Coordinates of C-alpha atoms (C1' of nucleotides) in Angstrom, one line a residue:
Chain A
M1386 CA -50.9 -156.8 6.0
A1387 CA -48.2 -155.4 8.3
T1388 CA -44.8 -156.8 7.8
R1389 CA -43.8 -159.3 10.5
K1390 CA -41.3 -158.1 13.0
T1391 CA -39.4 -159.5 16.0
R1392 CA -40.8 -159.2 19.5
T1393 CA -38.4 -156.4 20.5
E1394 CA -38.9 -154.3 17.3
R1395 CA -42.6 -154.6 17.6
R1396 CA -42.7 -153.7 21.2
A1397 CA -40.7 -150.6 20.4
D1398 CA -43.1 -149.7 17.6
L1399 CA -46.1 -150.2 19.9
I1400 CA -44.6 -147.9 22.5
E1401 CA -44.2 -145.2 19.9
A1402 CA -47.7 -145.9 18.5
A1403 CA -49.1 -145.6 22.0
Q1404 CA -47.4 -142.3 22.6
R1405 CA -48.9 -140.9 19.4
A1406 CA -52.3 -142.2 20.2
M1407 CA -52.2 -140.7 23.7
L1408 CA -51.2 -137.4 22.3
Q1409 CA -54.4 -137.4 20.3
H1410 CA -56.8 -138.9 22.8
G1411 CA -55.1 -138.6 26.2
P1412 CA -53.9 -141.4 28.4
D1413 CA -57.4 -141.9 29.7
G1414 CA -59.3 -141.6 26.5
V1415 CA -57.1 -143.7 24.2
L1416 CA -58.6 -146.9 22.8
L1417 CA -56.9 -150.2 21.8
N1418 CA -57.9 -149.7 18.2
Q1419 CA -56.4 -146.3 18.1
V1420 CA -53.1 -147.6 19.2
A1421 CA -53.3 -150.5 16.7
E1422 CA -54.1 -148.0 14.0
Q1423 CA -51.0 -145.9 14.9
A1424 CA -48.9 -149.0 14.7
G1425 CA -50.5 -150.2 11.4
L1426 CA -51.8 -153.3 13.0
T1427 CA -55.0 -154.8 14.2
S1428 CA -56.1 -154.8 17.8
G1429 CA -55.4 -158.5 18.1
A1430 CA -51.8 -158.0 17.2
V1431 CA -51.4 -155.3 19.9
L1432 CA -53.0 -157.6 22.4
Y1433 CA -50.6 -160.4 21.4
H1434 CA -47.7 -158.3 22.6
Y1435 CA -49.5 -156.5 25.4
P1436 CA -52.5 -158.5 26.8
D1437 CA -53.3 -155.5 29.0
L1438 CA -53.4 -152.1 27.3
S1439 CA -52.7 -150.3 30.5
D1440 CA -49.3 -152.0 30.7
L1441 CA -48.4 -150.7 27.2
L1442 CA -49.6 -147.2 28.2
L1443 CA -47.5 -147.3 31.3
E1444 CA -44.4 -148.4 29.4
A1445 CA -45.0 -145.8 26.8
N1446 CA -45.2 -143.0 29.3
Q1447 CA -42.2 -144.3 31.2
A1448 CA -40.3 -144.3 28.0
G1449 CA -41.4 -140.8 27.2
M1450 CA -40.2 -139.5 30.5
E1451 CA -36.9 -141.2 30.2
R1452 CA -36.5 -139.8 26.7
F1453 CA -37.2 -136.3 27.9
Y1454 CA -34.8 -136.7 30.9
S1455 CA -32.0 -138.4 29.0
A1456 CA -32.2 -135.8 26.2
R1457 CA -31.6 -133.1 28.8
M1458 CA -28.7 -134.9 30.2
R1459 CA -27.2 -135.6 26.8
R1460 CA -27.4 -131.9 25.9
L1461 CA -25.6 -131.1 29.2
A1462 CA -22.8 -133.6 28.7
G1463 CA -20.9 -131.6 26.1
L1464 CA -20.7 -128.4 28.2
T1465 CA -18.3 -127.4 30.9
D1466 CA -19.1 -123.7 31.6
P1467 CA -21.6 -123.5 34.5
V1468 CA -23.3 -120.5 32.8
E1469 CA -23.7 -122.4 29.6
K1470 CA -25.0 -125.4 31.5
L1471 CA -27.6 -123.5 33.4
V1472 CA -28.8 -121.6 30.3
M1473 CA -29.0 -124.8 28.2
T1474 CA -30.7 -126.7 30.9
I1475 CA -33.4 -124.1 31.3
R1476 CA -34.0 -124.2 27.6
S1477 CA -34.1 -128.0 27.4
G1478 CA -36.8 -128.1 30.1
L1479 CA -39.2 -126.2 27.9
P1480 CA -41.2 -127.6 25.0
V1481 CA -39.8 -126.4 21.6
D1482 CA -43.4 -125.5 20.6
A1483 CA -47.0 -126.2 21.5
D1484 CA -46.8 -129.6 19.7
D1485 CA -43.7 -130.9 21.5
A1486 CA -44.5 -134.5 22.0
D1487 CA -42.4 -135.2 25.1
V1488 CA -43.8 -132.3 27.1
R1489 CA -47.3 -132.8 25.8
L1490 CA -47.1 -136.4 27.1
L1491 CA -45.8 -135.2 30.5
C1492 CA -48.6 -132.7 30.8
E1493 CA -51.2 -135.4 30.1
L1494 CA -49.9 -137.3 33.1
G1495 CA -50.1 -134.4 35.6
G1496 CA -53.8 -134.9 36.2
L1497 CA -53.6 -138.7 36.2
A1498 CA -51.1 -138.5 39.0
G1499 CA -53.9 -137.2 41.3
R1500 CA -55.7 -140.6 41.1
N1501 CA -53.0 -143.1 40.1
R1502 CA -50.2 -143.8 42.5
V1503 CA -47.9 -145.3 39.9
Y1504 CA -48.0 -142.3 37.7
A1505 CA -47.7 -140.1 40.7
A1506 CA -44.5 -141.9 41.7
L1507 CA -43.1 -141.7 38.2
L1508 CA -43.7 -137.9 38.0
T1509 CA -42.4 -137.3 41.5
S1510 CA -39.2 -139.2 40.7
L1511 CA -38.8 -137.3 37.4
F1512 CA -39.2 -134.0 39.3
D1513 CA -36.6 -134.9 41.9
R1514 CA -34.1 -136.1 39.3
Q1515 CA -34.5 -132.8 37.5
V1516 CA -34.0 -130.9 40.8
S1517 CA -30.8 -132.9 41.4
M1518 CA -29.6 -132.0 37.9
Y1519 CA -30.0 -128.3 38.7
Q1520 CA -28.5 -128.7 42.1
T1521 CA -25.3 -130.2 40.6
I1522 CA -25.1 -127.3 38.1
L1523 CA -25.6 -124.7 40.7
E1524 CA -23.2 -126.1 43.2
T1525 CA -20.4 -126.7 40.9
G1526 CA -20.9 -123.3 39.4
S1527 CA -20.9 -121.9 43.0
A1528 CA -17.7 -123.8 43.8
Q1529 CA -16.1 -122.4 40.7
G1530 CA -17.0 -118.9 41.6
A1531 CA -19.4 -118.4 38.7
F1532 CA -22.5 -118.2 40.9
A1533 CA -23.1 -116.6 44.2
L1534 CA -26.3 -118.5 45.3
T1535 CA -28.8 -116.6 47.4
A1536 CA -30.4 -119.8 48.9
D1537 CA -29.6 -123.4 49.2
S1538 CA -29.4 -125.4 46.0
L1539 CA -32.5 -127.5 46.9
T1540 CA -34.7 -124.5 47.1
L1541 CA -33.3 -123.0 43.9
G1542 CA -33.4 -126.3 42.0
R1543 CA -37.0 -127.0 43.0
N1544 CA -38.1 -123.5 41.9
L1545 CA -36.3 -123.8 38.6
V1546 CA -38.0 -127.1 37.8
A1547 CA -41.3 -125.8 39.0
L1548 CA -41.0 -122.8 36.7
E1549 CA -40.2 -125.0 33.7
D1550 CA -43.0 -127.4 34.4
A1551 CA -45.6 -124.6 34.7
Y1552 CA -44.5 -122.8 31.6
G1553 CA -44.5 -126.1 29.8
Y1554 CA -48.3 -126.3 30.5
R1555 CA -48.8 -122.7 29.3
I1556 CA -46.9 -123.2 26.1
V1557 CA -48.7 -126.5 25.4
A1558 CA -52.0 -124.7 26.0
R1559 CA -50.9 -122.1 23.4
H1560 CA -50.8 -119.0 25.5
P1561 CA -50.9 -116.2 23.0
T1562 CA -48.0 -114.2 24.3
L1563 CA -46.1 -116.7 26.5
R1564 CA -44.2 -118.8 24.0
T1565 CA -41.0 -120.7 24.5
D1566 CA -38.6 -117.7 24.2
E1567 CA -40.6 -115.6 26.6
A1568 CA -40.8 -118.4 29.1
A1569 CA -37.1 -119.0 28.9
E1570 CA -36.6 -115.3 29.7
L1571 CA -38.9 -115.4 32.7
I1572 CA -37.0 -118.4 34.1
L1573 CA -33.7 -116.7 33.3
S1574 CA -34.8 -113.6 35.2
Y1575 CA -35.2 -115.8 38.2
A1576 CA -31.9 -117.7 37.6
R1577 CA -30.0 -114.4 37.2
Q1578 CA -31.3 -113.1 40.5
V1579 CA -30.5 -116.2 42.5
T1580 CA -27.1 -116.9 41.0
G1581 CA -25.9 -113.3 41.0
S1582 CA -24.7 -113.9 37.4
S1583 CA -25.7 -112.1 34.3
L1584 CA -25.7 -115.6 32.7
R1585 CA -23.9 -114.2 29.7
V1586 CA -21.4 -116.6 28.3
T1587 CA -17.9 -115.3 28.8
A1588 CA -16.3 -115.9 25.4
Chain B
M127 CA -86.4 -142.4 43.7
A128 CA -84.7 -139.0 43.7
T129 CA -86.7 -136.1 45.0
R130 CA -87.9 -133.9 42.2
K131 CA -86.1 -130.5 42.0
T132 CA -86.3 -127.4 39.9
R133 CA -84.3 -126.9 36.8
T134 CA -81.8 -124.6 38.4
E135 CA -81.3 -126.6 41.5
R136 CA -80.8 -129.8 39.6
R137 CA -78.3 -128.2 37.2
A138 CA -76.3 -127.0 40.2
D139 CA -76.5 -130.5 41.7
L140 CA -75.3 -132.0 38.4
I141 CA -72.4 -129.7 38.2
E142 CA -71.2 -130.7 41.6
A143 CA -71.8 -134.4 40.8
A144 CA -69.8 -134.0 37.6
Q145 CA -67.0 -132.5 39.6
R146 CA -66.9 -135.4 42.0
A147 CA -67.1 -137.9 39.2
M148 CA -64.2 -136.2 37.3
L149 CA -62.1 -136.3 40.5
Q150 CA -62.5 -140.0 40.6
H151 CA -62.2 -140.8 36.9
G152 CA -60.7 -137.8 35.1
P153 CA -62.4 -135.5 32.6
D154 CA -61.7 -138.0 29.8
G155 CA -62.6 -141.2 31.6
V156 CA -65.8 -140.1 33.3
L157 CA -69.0 -141.9 32.2
L158 CA -72.5 -140.7 32.1
N159 CA -73.6 -143.3 34.7
Q160 CA -70.9 -142.2 37.1
V161 CA -72.2 -138.7 37.0
A162 CA -75.7 -139.9 37.5
E163 CA -74.7 -142.0 40.4
Q164 CA -72.9 -139.1 42.1
A165 CA -76.1 -137.1 41.6
G166 CA -78.3 -139.9 42.9
L167 CA -80.2 -140.0 39.6
T168 CA -80.4 -142.2 36.5
S169 CA -78.5 -141.5 33.3
G170 CA -81.8 -140.5 31.7
A171 CA -82.3 -137.7 34.2
V172 CA -78.9 -136.4 33.6
L173 CA -79.5 -136.4 29.9
Y174 CA -82.8 -134.6 30.4
H175 CA -80.8 -131.6 31.8
Y176 CA -77.7 -132.0 29.7
P177 CA -78.3 -133.8 26.4
D178 CA -74.6 -133.7 25.8
L179 CA -72.4 -134.9 28.7
S180 CA -69.5 -132.8 27.5
D181 CA -71.5 -129.7 27.9
L182 CA -72.0 -130.6 31.6
L183 CA -68.4 -131.4 32.0
L184 CA -67.4 -128.1 30.5
E185 CA -69.7 -126.2 32.8
A186 CA -68.5 -128.1 35.8
N187 CA -64.9 -127.3 35.0
Q188 CA -65.7 -123.7 34.4
A189 CA -67.5 -123.5 37.7
G190 CA -64.5 -125.2 39.4
M191 CA -62.2 -122.6 38.0
E192 CA -64.4 -119.7 39.0
R193 CA -64.8 -121.1 42.5
F194 CA -61.1 -121.4 42.9
Y195 CA -60.4 -117.9 41.5
S196 CA -63.2 -116.2 43.4
A197 CA -62.2 -117.8 46.7
R198 CA -58.8 -116.3 46.3
M199 CA -60.2 -112.9 45.6
R200 CA -62.5 -113.2 48.5
R201 CA -59.7 -114.0 50.9
L202 CA -57.8 -111.0 49.6
A203 CA -60.7 -108.7 50.0
G204 CA -60.4 -108.3 53.8
L205 CA -56.7 -107.4 53.8
T206 CA -55.1 -104.0 53.3
D207 CA -51.4 -104.6 54.1
P208 CA -49.5 -105.5 50.9
V209 CA -47.3 -108.0 52.8
E210 CA -50.4 -109.8 54.2
K211 CA -52.0 -109.7 50.8
L212 CA -49.0 -111.3 49.1
V213 CA -48.5 -114.0 51.7
M214 CA -52.1 -114.8 51.8
T215 CA -52.3 -115.0 48.0
I216 CA -49.4 -117.3 47.8
R217 CA -51.1 -119.6 50.3
S218 CA -54.5 -119.5 48.6
G219 CA -52.9 -120.6 45.3
L220 CA -51.8 -123.9 46.8
P221 CA -54.0 -126.9 47.5
V222 CA -54.7 -127.4 51.2
D223 CA -53.7 -131.0 50.8
A224 CA -53.4 -133.7 48.2
D225 CA -57.1 -134.2 48.0
D226 CA -58.0 -130.5 47.5
A227 CA -60.9 -130.7 45.0
D228 CA -60.4 -127.4 43.2
V229 CA -56.7 -127.9 42.5
R230 CA -57.2 -131.5 41.6
L231 CA -59.7 -130.5 39.0
L232 CA -57.4 -127.9 37.6
C233 CA -54.6 -130.4 37.3
E234 CA -56.9 -132.8 35.4
L235 CA -57.4 -130.1 32.8
G236 CA -53.7 -129.3 32.2
G237 CA -53.3 -132.2 29.9
L238 CA -56.6 -131.8 28.2
A239 CA -55.6 -128.3 27.2
G240 CA -53.0 -129.7 24.8
R241 CA -55.7 -131.2 22.6
N242 CA -58.8 -129.1 23.3
R243 CA -58.8 -125.4 22.4
V244 CA -61.7 -124.6 24.7
Y245 CA -60.1 -125.9 27.8
A246 CA -56.8 -124.3 26.7
A247 CA -58.5 -120.9 26.5
L248 CA -60.1 -121.3 29.9
L249 CA -56.8 -122.2 31.6
T250 CA -55.0 -119.5 29.8
S251 CA -57.5 -117.0 30.9
L252 CA -57.3 -118.2 34.5
F253 CA -53.6 -118.0 34.4
D254 CA -53.7 -114.4 33.1
R255 CA -56.2 -113.3 35.7
Q256 CA -54.1 -114.7 38.5
V257 CA -51.1 -112.9 37.1
S258 CA -53.1 -109.7 37.1
M259 CA -54.0 -110.4 40.7
Y260 CA -50.4 -110.6 41.7
Q261 CA -49.5 -107.6 39.6
T262 CA -52.0 -105.5 41.5
I263 CA -50.7 -106.6 44.8
L264 CA -47.1 -106.0 43.8
E265 CA -47.6 -102.6 42.3
T266 CA -49.7 -101.2 45.1
G267 CA -47.2 -102.6 47.5
S268 CA -44.4 -101.0 45.5
A269 CA -46.3 -97.6 45.4
Q270 CA -46.7 -97.8 49.2
G271 CA -43.1 -98.4 49.7
A272 CA -43.5 -101.9 51.1
F273 CA -41.9 -103.6 48.2
A274 CA -38.8 -102.8 46.1
L275 CA -39.5 -104.8 43.0
T276 CA -36.5 -106.3 41.1
A277 CA -38.3 -106.7 37.8
D278 CA -41.5 -105.6 36.1
S279 CA -44.6 -106.8 37.8
L280 CA -45.6 -108.9 34.8
T281 CA -42.5 -111.0 35.0
L282 CA -42.9 -111.4 38.8
G283 CA -46.6 -112.2 38.6
R284 CA -46.1 -114.8 35.9
N285 CA -43.4 -116.5 37.9
L286 CA -45.4 -116.5 41.1
V287 CA -48.4 -118.1 39.4
A288 CA -46.1 -120.5 37.6
L289 CA -44.6 -121.6 40.9
E290 CA -48.0 -122.1 42.5
D291 CA -49.2 -124.1 39.6
A292 CA -46.3 -126.4 39.5
Y293 CA -46.3 -127.0 43.2
G294 CA -50.0 -127.7 43.0
Y295 CA -49.2 -130.6 40.7
R296 CA -46.5 -131.9 43.0
I297 CA -48.7 -131.7 46.1
V298 CA -51.6 -133.4 44.3
A299 CA -49.2 -136.2 43.3
R300 CA -48.3 -136.6 46.9
H301 CA -44.6 -135.7 46.8
P302 CA -43.3 -137.2 50.0
T303 CA -41.4 -134.2 51.2
L304 CA -42.9 -131.3 49.2
R305 CA -46.1 -130.6 51.0
T306 CA -48.2 -127.4 51.1
D307 CA -46.1 -125.7 53.9
E308 CA -42.8 -126.5 52.1
A309 CA -44.2 -125.3 48.8
A310 CA -45.3 -122.0 50.4
E311 CA -41.8 -121.5 51.8
L312 CA -40.3 -122.1 48.4
I313 CA -42.5 -119.5 46.8
L314 CA -42.0 -117.1 49.6
S315 CA -38.3 -117.4 49.2
Y316 CA -38.8 -116.2 45.6
A317 CA -41.2 -113.5 46.7
R318 CA -38.8 -112.2 49.4
Q319 CA -36.1 -111.9 47.0
V320 CA -38.0 -110.0 44.3
T321 CA -39.8 -107.7 46.7
G322 CA -36.9 -106.9 48.9
S323 CA -39.2 -107.5 51.8
S324 CA -38.9 -110.0 54.6
L325 CA -42.7 -110.5 54.2
R326 CA -43.1 -110.5 57.9
V327 CA -46.2 -108.7 58.9
T328 CA -45.4 -105.5 60.8
A329 CA -47.7 -105.8 63.8
Chain C
dC1234 C1' -36.6 -179.0 2.9
dG1235 C1' -40.0 -179.7 6.7
dG1236 C1' -41.6 -179.0 11.1
dC1237 C1' -42.1 -175.6 14.9
dT1238 C1' -42.3 -171.3 16.8
dT1239 C1' -43.8 -166.6 16.4
dG1240 C1' -46.5 -162.9 14.7
dT1241 C1' -50.6 -161.5 12.5
dT1242 C1' -55.2 -161.4 10.7
dG1243 C1' -60.3 -161.4 10.4
dA1244 C1' -64.4 -162.7 12.1
dA1245 C1' -67.4 -164.0 15.9
dG1246 C1' -69.1 -163.2 20.5
dG1247 C1' -69.7 -160.8 24.6
dT1248 C1' -70.0 -156.6 27.3
dG1249 C1' -71.2 -152.4 28.7
dA1250 C1' -72.3 -147.7 27.8
dA1251 C1' -75.1 -144.2 25.4
dT1252 C1' -79.4 -143.2 23.7
dT1253 C1' -84.3 -143.2 23.2
dC1254 C1' -88.8 -143.3 24.8
dA1255 C1' -93.2 -144.6 26.8
dA1256 C1' -95.0 -144.2 31.2
dC1257 C1' -95.6 -141.9 35.3
dA1258 C1' -95.1 -138.8 39.5
dA1259 C1' -95.1 -134.0 41.4
dG1260 C1' -96.3 -129.7 41.7
dC1261 C1' -98.5 -125.2 39.8
dG1262 C1' -102.0 -122.3 37.8
dC1263 C1' -106.5 -121.9 37.3
Chain D
dG1369 C1' -109.5 -130.9 42.0
dC1370 C1' -108.1 -130.8 36.9
dG1371 C1' -105.1 -130.4 33.5
dC1372 C1' -100.6 -129.2 32.0
dT1373 C1' -95.8 -128.7 32.4
dT1374 C1' -91.7 -130.5 34.3
dG1375 C1' -88.7 -134.0 36.1
dT1376 C1' -87.6 -138.8 36.5
dT1377 C1' -87.6 -143.7 35.8
dG1378 C1' -86.8 -148.2 33.7
dA1379 C1' -86.7 -150.9 29.9
dA1380 C1' -85.5 -151.6 25.0
dT1381 C1' -82.4 -150.5 21.4
dT1382 C1' -78.3 -149.6 19.4
dC1383 C1' -73.6 -149.0 19.0
dA1384 C1' -68.7 -149.3 19.9
dC1385 C1' -65.2 -151.6 22.0
dC1386 C1' -62.8 -155.5 24.0
dT1387 C1' -61.8 -160.2 23.7
dT1388 C1' -61.1 -164.6 21.9
dC1389 C1' -59.7 -167.8 18.6
dA1390 C1' -59.1 -170.5 14.4
dA1391 C1' -56.4 -170.0 10.5
dC1392 C1' -52.4 -168.8 8.3
dA1393 C1' -47.9 -166.6 6.8
dA1394 C1' -42.8 -166.1 7.8
dG1395 C1' -38.7 -167.3 9.2
dC1396 C1' -35.5 -170.3 11.9
dC1397 C1' -33.3 -174.7 13.0
dG1398 C1' -33.0 -179.3 12.7

DNA sequence: CGGCTTGTTGAAGGTGAATTCAACAAGCGC
DNA sequence: GCGCTTGTTGAATTCACCTTCAACAAGCCG
C-alpha cells in the first residue's frame, strides 16, 4: 500500500507521475491506470485527487512549461554580459538530449494545440514570453554597444525562439547528425549575423 | 449502405478518411469507428482493408507528408529565377491558414516522433529532403550570381526549414498576431540577410 | 484516548471500443 | 445466367478502461 500523504504532496506527486506517463504514451494516449502506476497508487486514489483526468494532465503540462521557462530565467539570472546571456539562452532553449523530459513534453503538445484552444493558448503564451526574453537580452546588449542589431528585436526574438523550437523537435526525433551541439551552432550562426557580434566572451 | 468499390479505390478513400479523422482526434486519439465514419463505412469494412488500424494511420501520415513535399516541388517546377524560387518555397512551407490539413497533420506527428522510431524516421527524412531542396535553390542562385551566401548552404537550408516548421506550429495554434503573412516576412528577413539579396523579383 | 477527517484500497458494475464472423450483395469471367 | 471472388454489413463476443463505493488505515484535534 502506498504511504499516505497530504493533499499538496500527493498532488505534486501526481503531476510528476502524469508527466512521466505522458512521456511514454502521449497526452492523448495516456490512461488513468498508467498515471496511477507511475504514482504507485490505484486509479481510485488518482480520481480522489483529480476527479477528471484531463484536469490533471492540463496541470501537469502547465507545470512542465513553467519549469522549462523558469529554468531558463534562472540560468539567465546570474549573468551580466549580453554575449554570455545570449549564448546561454540559446543553449537553454534546446533539449540536453533526445530524452529531455521538458522539451519532449512541449513537443507532445504542439499537435494538440491544433485542436485544443486551451493548449494552443498556453503554447502561444510560452512562445511570446520566450520572445520577450530574447528581446530584453538583445536590446540591452544593443544599448550597451555589444550588439549591432540588423532588424527590430521582435523579428530577431521570434526567429531565435522559432529556431530553438524546431531544432528541439529534430533532436527529440533523434536526427542522426543534428544533435544539441550542432543545433546550437546553427542558431548561433544566425545570432552572430544579426547581432554583428562574434559571440565570443570577452574575458 | 456504402457503394462497393475496388481495393485500390477504397484504400485511397480510407487514407483520406484516416487523415480527416486524425485531424479531429489526433494520431493517438483516433478510433477505428471514427475512421469508418469518415469513410462512410462500418468498422468491419475498414478492418477488411486494414486489419491493423495503425498500419492505415501510418500510410495516411506517410501520404500526407508526400503530398506536402511533392506539392512544394511542383510549385517550384515552373520557376527559373532563383529569387522567385526562394520566395515561393518559403511560402509553400507555411500553412495557408490555421486549418491547413497537411501542416496540421505534420504538427500532430512531431510529438509522436519522440516515442515512435518509425514516425521519427519519417519526419527526419522529410526535414532532410526539404533542406536539400533549399540547398539546391541557394547554390544555383549563388552560382548564377543572384545570391551571395553568408554561410554554407547546409546551415542556411537547415535554418530555413527550421523556421518554417516552427512558424507552422505557431500558425496552427492560432497565434493572434503571427499569421502566415507575418511568418513569411520573418523568414524572408532571414533569407535576405543570408543571401545578400533584396529578394525582389527583377521584372 | 476517541471521534472525525482525509487518503487509499479493492472489488463490482457499467460502458464503449475492438474484434470476429456468418450472411449477403455486387460485379466479373465463363 | 451461374458460380466465384470481393467488399460490406450487423450482430455477438470479448476485452479494457472508467467509475463508483463500501471498507478501512492514519493522523489530527478535542
